[in-house]
Amino acid sequence: MELLIKIFLPTYFILFFGISFVAKTIIVARRIKKNPLVLPQDESAYALVGNYFKLCLAGIFVYVILFPFLSESSFLSIDFLDVEFLKFVGLIFMLLALIWTIVAQNQMKDSWRIGIDNNMKTELVTSGLFSISRNPIFFGMVVSLVGLFFLTPNAVSLLFLILGYVLIQVQIRLEEEFLYRQHGEKYLDYLIRTRRLI
C-alpha cells in the first residue's frame, strides 16, 4: 500500500491540476475568446483569498512531490488514523472526487471560471450535478482534501484540509453575492431549492 500511495499521490495531483485547471482553462479560453482565469491582482480582500488559494495549491503540489522521499514522521504523522481501511477510503474519495469534478466542470460548459468574471455575463447552470449542489466543483475539491488526509494522516495534510475548506467557504460566499447581483430572483430561487455543497 505504501508504494501505491507514493506513486498515486503525484500522479493524481498532476492529473487533477492538468485536467481540472490547465486543460479546462485552455478549452474554455478558446471557446469564449478570453482567459477564464479572472482572479483579481489588486489589494482587495477577494484578491487576498485568491492568493491564499494559489499558495495552498502550490503547497499541496510540493507536499505530494516530497511525500514519497521523506519519512512520515517528517510531516508529524497522526498514528491512530494511520490504518489500511482509512487509506483505502481516502483512495476511493480522491478518485471519486476527480471524476465528480471533471463531470461538474463539463456541465458548466462556457460558464466555468477561476474567480469572478465581472466583465462577461455567464449562464446560471442548475442542471446535472448543479441540481444537487450549488458548488459541486468546490465539493469535489473538499472531498479530495479529505481523501488526501485519510491517505496520509498527518499535521500537514490536516492543515491543507482545514485551510482549503475555509478558503472554499469564503470563495463560495463571494461568488454567491456576485451570482445574486447578476441573476437576481433566478439565483435566489436556485439558492432556496439547492444546498450549498451537498
mmCIF file of C-alpha atoms in Angstrom:
data_model
loop_
_atom_site.group_PDB
_atom_site.id
_atom_site.type_symbol
_atom_site.label_atom_id
_atom_site.label_comp_id
_atom_site.label_asym_id
_atom_site.label_seq_id
_atom_site.Cartn_x
_atom_site.Cartn_y
_atom_site.Cartn_z
ATOM 1 C CA MET A 1 0.000 0.000 0.000
ATOM 2 C CA GLU A 2 2.840 2.416 0.839
ATOM 3 C CA LEU A 3 4.413 2.063 -2.612
ATOM 4 C CA LEU A 4 0.992 2.558 -4.234
ATOM 5 C CA ILE A 5 0.460 5.772 -2.255
ATOM 6 C CA LYS A 6 3.892 7.118 -3.223
ATOM 7 C CA ILE A 7 3.125 6.552 -6.919
ATOM 8 C CA PHE A 8 -0.548 7.534 -6.708
ATOM 9 C CA LEU A 9 -0.207 10.933 -4.986
ATOM 10 C CA PRO A 10 1.952 12.815 -7.525
ATOM 11 C CA THR A 11 0.176 11.097 -10.433
ATOM 12 C CA TYR A 12 -3.245 12.037 -9.045
ATOM 13 C CA PHE A 13 -2.464 15.696 -8.472
ATOM 14 C CA ILE A 14 -0.746 16.100 -11.835
ATOM 15 C CA LEU A 15 -3.914 14.660 -13.424
ATOM 16 C CA PHE A 16 -6.224 16.720 -11.189
ATOM 17 C CA PHE A 17 -4.467 20.021 -11.912
ATOM 18 C CA GLY A 18 -3.779 19.122 -15.522
ATOM 19 C CA ILE A 19 -7.362 18.161 -16.391
ATOM 20 C CA SER A 20 -9.352 20.322 -13.969
ATOM 21 C CA PHE A 21 -7.400 23.556 -14.300
ATOM 22 C CA VAL A 22 -4.915 23.674 -17.178
ATOM 23 C CA ALA A 23 -6.877 21.744 -19.831
ATOM 24 C CA LYS A 24 -10.213 23.268 -18.834
ATOM 25 C CA THR A 25 -8.733 26.790 -18.895
ATOM 26 C CA ILE A 26 -7.390 26.244 -22.410
ATOM 27 C CA ILE A 27 -10.661 24.731 -23.696
ATOM 28 C CA VAL A 28 -12.890 27.479 -22.283
ATOM 29 C CA ALA A 29 -10.461 30.248 -23.333
ATOM 30 C CA ARG A 30 -10.647 29.057 -26.939
ATOM 31 C CA ARG A 31 -14.444 28.983 -26.852
ATOM 32 C CA ILE A 32 -15.075 32.364 -25.215
ATOM 33 C CA LYS A 33 -12.005 34.117 -26.704
ATOM 34 C CA LYS A 34 -10.762 35.292 -23.293
ATOM 35 C CA ASN A 35 -8.924 33.901 -20.278
ATOM 36 C CA PRO A 36 -11.357 32.252 -17.796
ATOM 37 C CA LEU A 37 -8.777 32.791 -15.041
ATOM 38 C CA VAL A 38 -10.180 36.020 -13.592
ATOM 39 C CA LEU A 39 -8.715 36.224 -10.091
ATOM 40 C CA PRO A 40 -8.004 39.893 -9.262
ATOM 41 C CA GLN A 41 -4.492 41.278 -8.858
ATOM 42 C CA ASP A 42 -5.388 44.259 -6.671
ATOM 43 C CA GLU A 43 -5.299 44.880 -2.895
ATOM 44 C CA SER A 44 -8.877 43.701 -2.202
ATOM 45 C CA ALA A 45 -9.911 41.012 0.293
ATOM 46 C CA TYR A 46 -11.077 38.928 -2.679
ATOM 47 C CA ALA A 47 -7.594 39.112 -4.222
ATOM 48 C CA LEU A 48 -6.104 38.053 -0.878
ATOM 49 C CA VAL A 49 -8.339 34.962 -0.833
ATOM 50 C CA GLY A 50 -7.219 34.168 -4.390
ATOM 51 C CA ASN A 51 -3.562 34.494 -3.398
ATOM 52 C CA TYR A 52 -4.065 32.148 -0.432
ATOM 53 C CA PHE A 53 -5.792 29.683 -2.770
ATOM 54 C CA LYS A 54 -2.769 29.724 -5.073
ATOM 55 C CA LEU A 55 -0.373 29.280 -2.133
ATOM 56 C CA CYS A 56 -2.439 26.389 -0.788
ATOM 57 C CA LEU A 57 -2.478 24.641 -4.183
ATOM 58 C CA ALA A 58 1.266 25.167 -4.592
ATOM 59 C CA GLY A 59 1.836 23.801 -1.079
ATOM 60 C CA ILE A 60 -0.212 20.684 -1.812
ATOM 61 C CA PHE A 61 1.706 20.117 -5.024
ATOM 62 C CA VAL A 62 5.076 20.405 -3.212
ATOM 63 C CA TYR A 63 3.768 18.108 -0.453
ATOM 64 C CA VAL A 64 2.725 15.284 -2.806
ATOM 65 C CA ILE A 65 6.021 15.539 -4.698
ATOM 66 C CA LEU A 66 8.096 15.402 -1.473
ATOM 67 C CA PHE A 67 5.973 12.807 0.338
ATOM 68 C CA PRO A 68 7.491 9.727 -1.390
ATOM 69 C CA PHE A 69 11.017 10.840 -0.479
ATOM 70 C CA LEU A 70 10.610 11.788 3.193
ATOM 71 C CA SER A 71 9.616 9.736 6.224
ATOM 72 C CA GLU A 72 6.053 10.079 7.501
ATOM 73 C CA SER A 73 7.415 11.443 10.787
ATOM 74 C CA SER A 74 8.725 14.447 8.799
ATOM 75 C CA PHE A 75 5.088 15.527 8.389
ATOM 76 C CA LEU A 76 4.078 14.831 12.031
ATOM 77 C CA SER A 77 2.012 11.723 11.369
ATOM 78 C CA ILE A 78 -1.221 11.084 13.286
ATOM 79 C CA ASP A 79 -0.600 7.439 14.148
ATOM 80 C CA PHE A 80 -4.057 6.392 15.382
ATOM 81 C CA LEU A 81 -5.525 7.313 11.953
ATOM 82 C CA ASP A 82 -2.757 5.553 10.044
ATOM 83 C CA VAL A 83 -4.746 2.391 9.240
ATOM 84 C CA GLU A 84 -5.244 0.478 5.985
ATOM 85 C CA PHE A 85 -9.031 0.902 5.932
ATOM 86 C CA LEU A 86 -8.834 4.726 6.066
ATOM 87 C CA LYS A 87 -6.123 4.724 3.419
ATOM 88 C CA PHE A 88 -8.415 2.705 1.150
ATOM 89 C CA VAL A 89 -11.305 5.104 1.874
ATOM 90 C CA GLY A 90 -9.001 8.048 1.100
ATOM 91 C CA LEU A 91 -8.002 6.492 -2.214
ATOM 92 C CA ILE A 92 -11.662 5.967 -3.197
ATOM 93 C CA PHE A 93 -12.585 9.523 -2.103
ATOM 94 C CA MET A 94 -9.837 11.011 -4.243
ATOM 95 C CA LEU A 95 -10.739 9.005 -7.339
ATOM 96 C CA LEU A 96 -14.450 9.804 -6.991
ATOM 97 C CA ALA A 97 -13.629 13.485 -6.385
ATOM 98 C CA LEU A 98 -11.601 13.641 -9.604
ATOM 99 C CA ILE A 99 -14.419 12.122 -11.674
ATOM 100 C CA TRP A 100 -17.063 14.285 -9.934
ATOM 101 C CA THR A 101 -15.058 17.485 -10.502
ATOM 102 C CA ILE A 102 -14.436 16.768 -14.182
ATOM 103 C CA VAL A 103 -18.144 15.998 -14.746
ATOM 104 C CA ALA A 104 -19.195 19.201 -12.924
ATOM 105 C CA GLN A 105 -16.757 21.310 -14.946
ATOM 106 C CA ASN A 106 -18.052 19.843 -18.195
ATOM 107 C CA GLN A 107 -21.631 20.614 -17.132
ATOM 108 C CA MET A 108 -20.639 24.258 -16.566
ATOM 109 C CA LYS A 109 -19.564 24.479 -20.222
ATOM 110 C CA ASP A 110 -18.536 28.061 -21.075
ATOM 111 C CA SER A 111 -19.706 29.441 -17.704
ATOM 112 C CA TRP A 112 -16.667 27.893 -15.982
ATOM 113 C CA ARG A 113 -14.289 30.416 -14.425
ATOM 114 C CA ILE A 114 -11.490 30.507 -11.889
ATOM 115 C CA GLY A 115 -12.665 33.549 -9.971
ATOM 116 C CA ILE A 116 -15.494 36.019 -10.522
ATOM 117 C CA ASP A 117 -15.928 37.380 -14.039
ATOM 118 C CA ASN A 118 -17.292 40.922 -13.746
ATOM 119 C CA ASN A 119 -16.911 41.627 -17.468
ATOM 120 C CA MET A 120 -18.973 38.857 -19.057
ATOM 121 C CA LYS A 121 -22.396 37.558 -18.038
ATOM 122 C CA THR A 122 -22.407 33.779 -17.774
ATOM 123 C CA GLU A 123 -25.310 31.344 -17.866
ATOM 124 C CA LEU A 124 -26.579 30.126 -14.479
ATOM 125 C CA VAL A 125 -26.092 26.346 -14.554
ATOM 126 C CA THR A 126 -28.674 24.498 -12.421
ATOM 127 C CA SER A 127 -28.888 21.050 -14.059
ATOM 128 C CA GLY A 128 -26.850 17.859 -13.664
ATOM 129 C CA LEU A 129 -24.675 17.863 -10.546
ATOM 130 C CA PHE A 130 -25.662 21.514 -10.037
ATOM 131 C CA SER A 131 -29.204 20.332 -9.256
ATOM 132 C CA ILE A 132 -27.945 18.664 -6.063
ATOM 133 C CA SER A 133 -25.138 21.076 -5.170
ATOM 134 C CA ARG A 134 -24.696 24.763 -5.944
ATOM 135 C CA ASN A 135 -20.924 24.236 -5.800
ATOM 136 C CA PRO A 136 -20.122 20.692 -6.974
ATOM 137 C CA ILE A 137 -16.593 21.622 -8.079
ATOM 138 C CA PHE A 138 -15.755 23.022 -4.653
ATOM 139 C CA PHE A 139 -17.396 19.960 -3.084
ATOM 140 C CA GLY A 140 -15.131 17.738 -5.199
ATOM 141 C CA MET A 141 -12.103 19.696 -4.008
ATOM 142 C CA VAL A 142 -13.123 19.260 -0.354
ATOM 143 C CA VAL A 143 -13.659 15.508 -0.839
ATOM 144 C CA SER A 144 -10.243 15.287 -2.491
ATOM 145 C CA LEU A 145 -8.630 17.030 0.510
ATOM 146 C CA VAL A 146 -10.440 14.685 2.925
ATOM 147 C CA GLY A 147 -9.152 11.769 0.846
ATOM 148 C CA LEU A 148 -5.609 13.147 0.972
ATOM 149 C CA PHE A 149 -5.835 13.412 4.766
ATOM 150 C CA PHE A 150 -7.134 9.825 5.123
ATOM 151 C CA LEU A 151 -4.437 8.561 2.757
ATOM 152 C CA THR A 152 -1.633 10.466 4.532
ATOM 153 C CA PRO A 153 -2.886 11.286 8.042
ATOM 154 C CA ASN A 154 -0.514 13.907 9.365
ATOM 155 C CA ALA A 155 -0.387 17.512 10.538
ATOM 156 C CA VAL A 156 0.492 18.863 7.080
ATOM 157 C CA SER A 157 -2.408 17.192 5.235
ATOM 158 C CA LEU A 158 -4.743 18.215 8.089
ATOM 159 C CA LEU A 159 -3.573 21.828 7.695
ATOM 160 C CA PHE A 160 -4.282 21.689 3.947
ATOM 161 C CA LEU A 161 -7.748 20.259 4.647
ATOM 162 C CA ILE A 162 -8.635 22.977 7.171
ATOM 163 C CA LEU A 163 -7.124 25.843 5.164
ATOM 164 C CA GLY A 164 -8.647 24.586 1.901
ATOM 165 C CA TYR A 165 -12.093 24.223 3.467
ATOM 166 C CA VAL A 166 -12.012 27.734 4.984
ATOM 167 C CA LEU A 167 -10.840 29.327 1.713
ATOM 168 C CA ILE A 168 -13.508 27.446 -0.258
ATOM 169 C CA GLN A 169 -16.222 28.617 2.135
ATOM 170 C CA VAL A 170 -15.077 32.247 1.778
ATOM 171 C CA GLN A 171 -14.893 31.969 -2.028
ATOM 172 C CA ILE A 172 -18.364 30.396 -2.187
ATOM 173 C CA ARG A 173 -19.868 33.334 -0.310
ATOM 174 C CA LEU A 174 -18.122 35.857 -2.561
ATOM 175 C CA GLU A 175 -19.493 34.035 -5.600
ATOM 176 C CA GLU A 176 -22.989 33.842 -4.107
ATOM 177 C CA GLU A 177 -23.117 37.626 -3.726
ATOM 178 C CA PHE A 178 -21.920 38.043 -7.310
ATOM 179 C CA LEU A 179 -24.386 35.495 -8.738
ATOM 180 C CA TYR A 180 -27.285 37.139 -6.914
ATOM 181 C CA ARG A 181 -26.299 40.525 -8.381
ATOM 182 C CA GLN A 182 -26.003 39.007 -11.858
ATOM 183 C CA HIS A 183 -29.039 36.696 -11.907
ATOM 184 C CA GLY A 184 -31.368 38.158 -9.244
ATOM 185 C CA GLU A 185 -34.517 36.186 -8.453
ATOM 186 C CA LYS A 186 -33.479 33.290 -10.674
ATOM 187 C CA TYR A 187 -30.433 32.714 -8.477
ATOM 188 C CA LEU A 188 -32.444 33.266 -5.286
ATOM 189 C CA ASP A 189 -34.877 30.514 -6.333
ATOM 190 C CA TYR A 190 -31.929 28.213 -7.080
ATOM 191 C CA LEU A 191 -30.316 29.074 -3.734
ATOM 192 C CA ILE A 192 -33.512 28.170 -1.858
ATOM 193 C CA ARG A 193 -34.009 24.770 -3.506
ATOM 194 C CA THR A 194 -30.367 23.589 -3.747
ATOM 195 C CA ARG A 195 -27.848 23.044 -0.964
ATOM 196 C CA ARG A 196 -24.562 24.958 -0.868
ATOM 197 C CA LEU A 197 -22.346 21.853 -1.029
ATOM 198 C CA ILE A 198 -24.490 18.703 -0.785
#
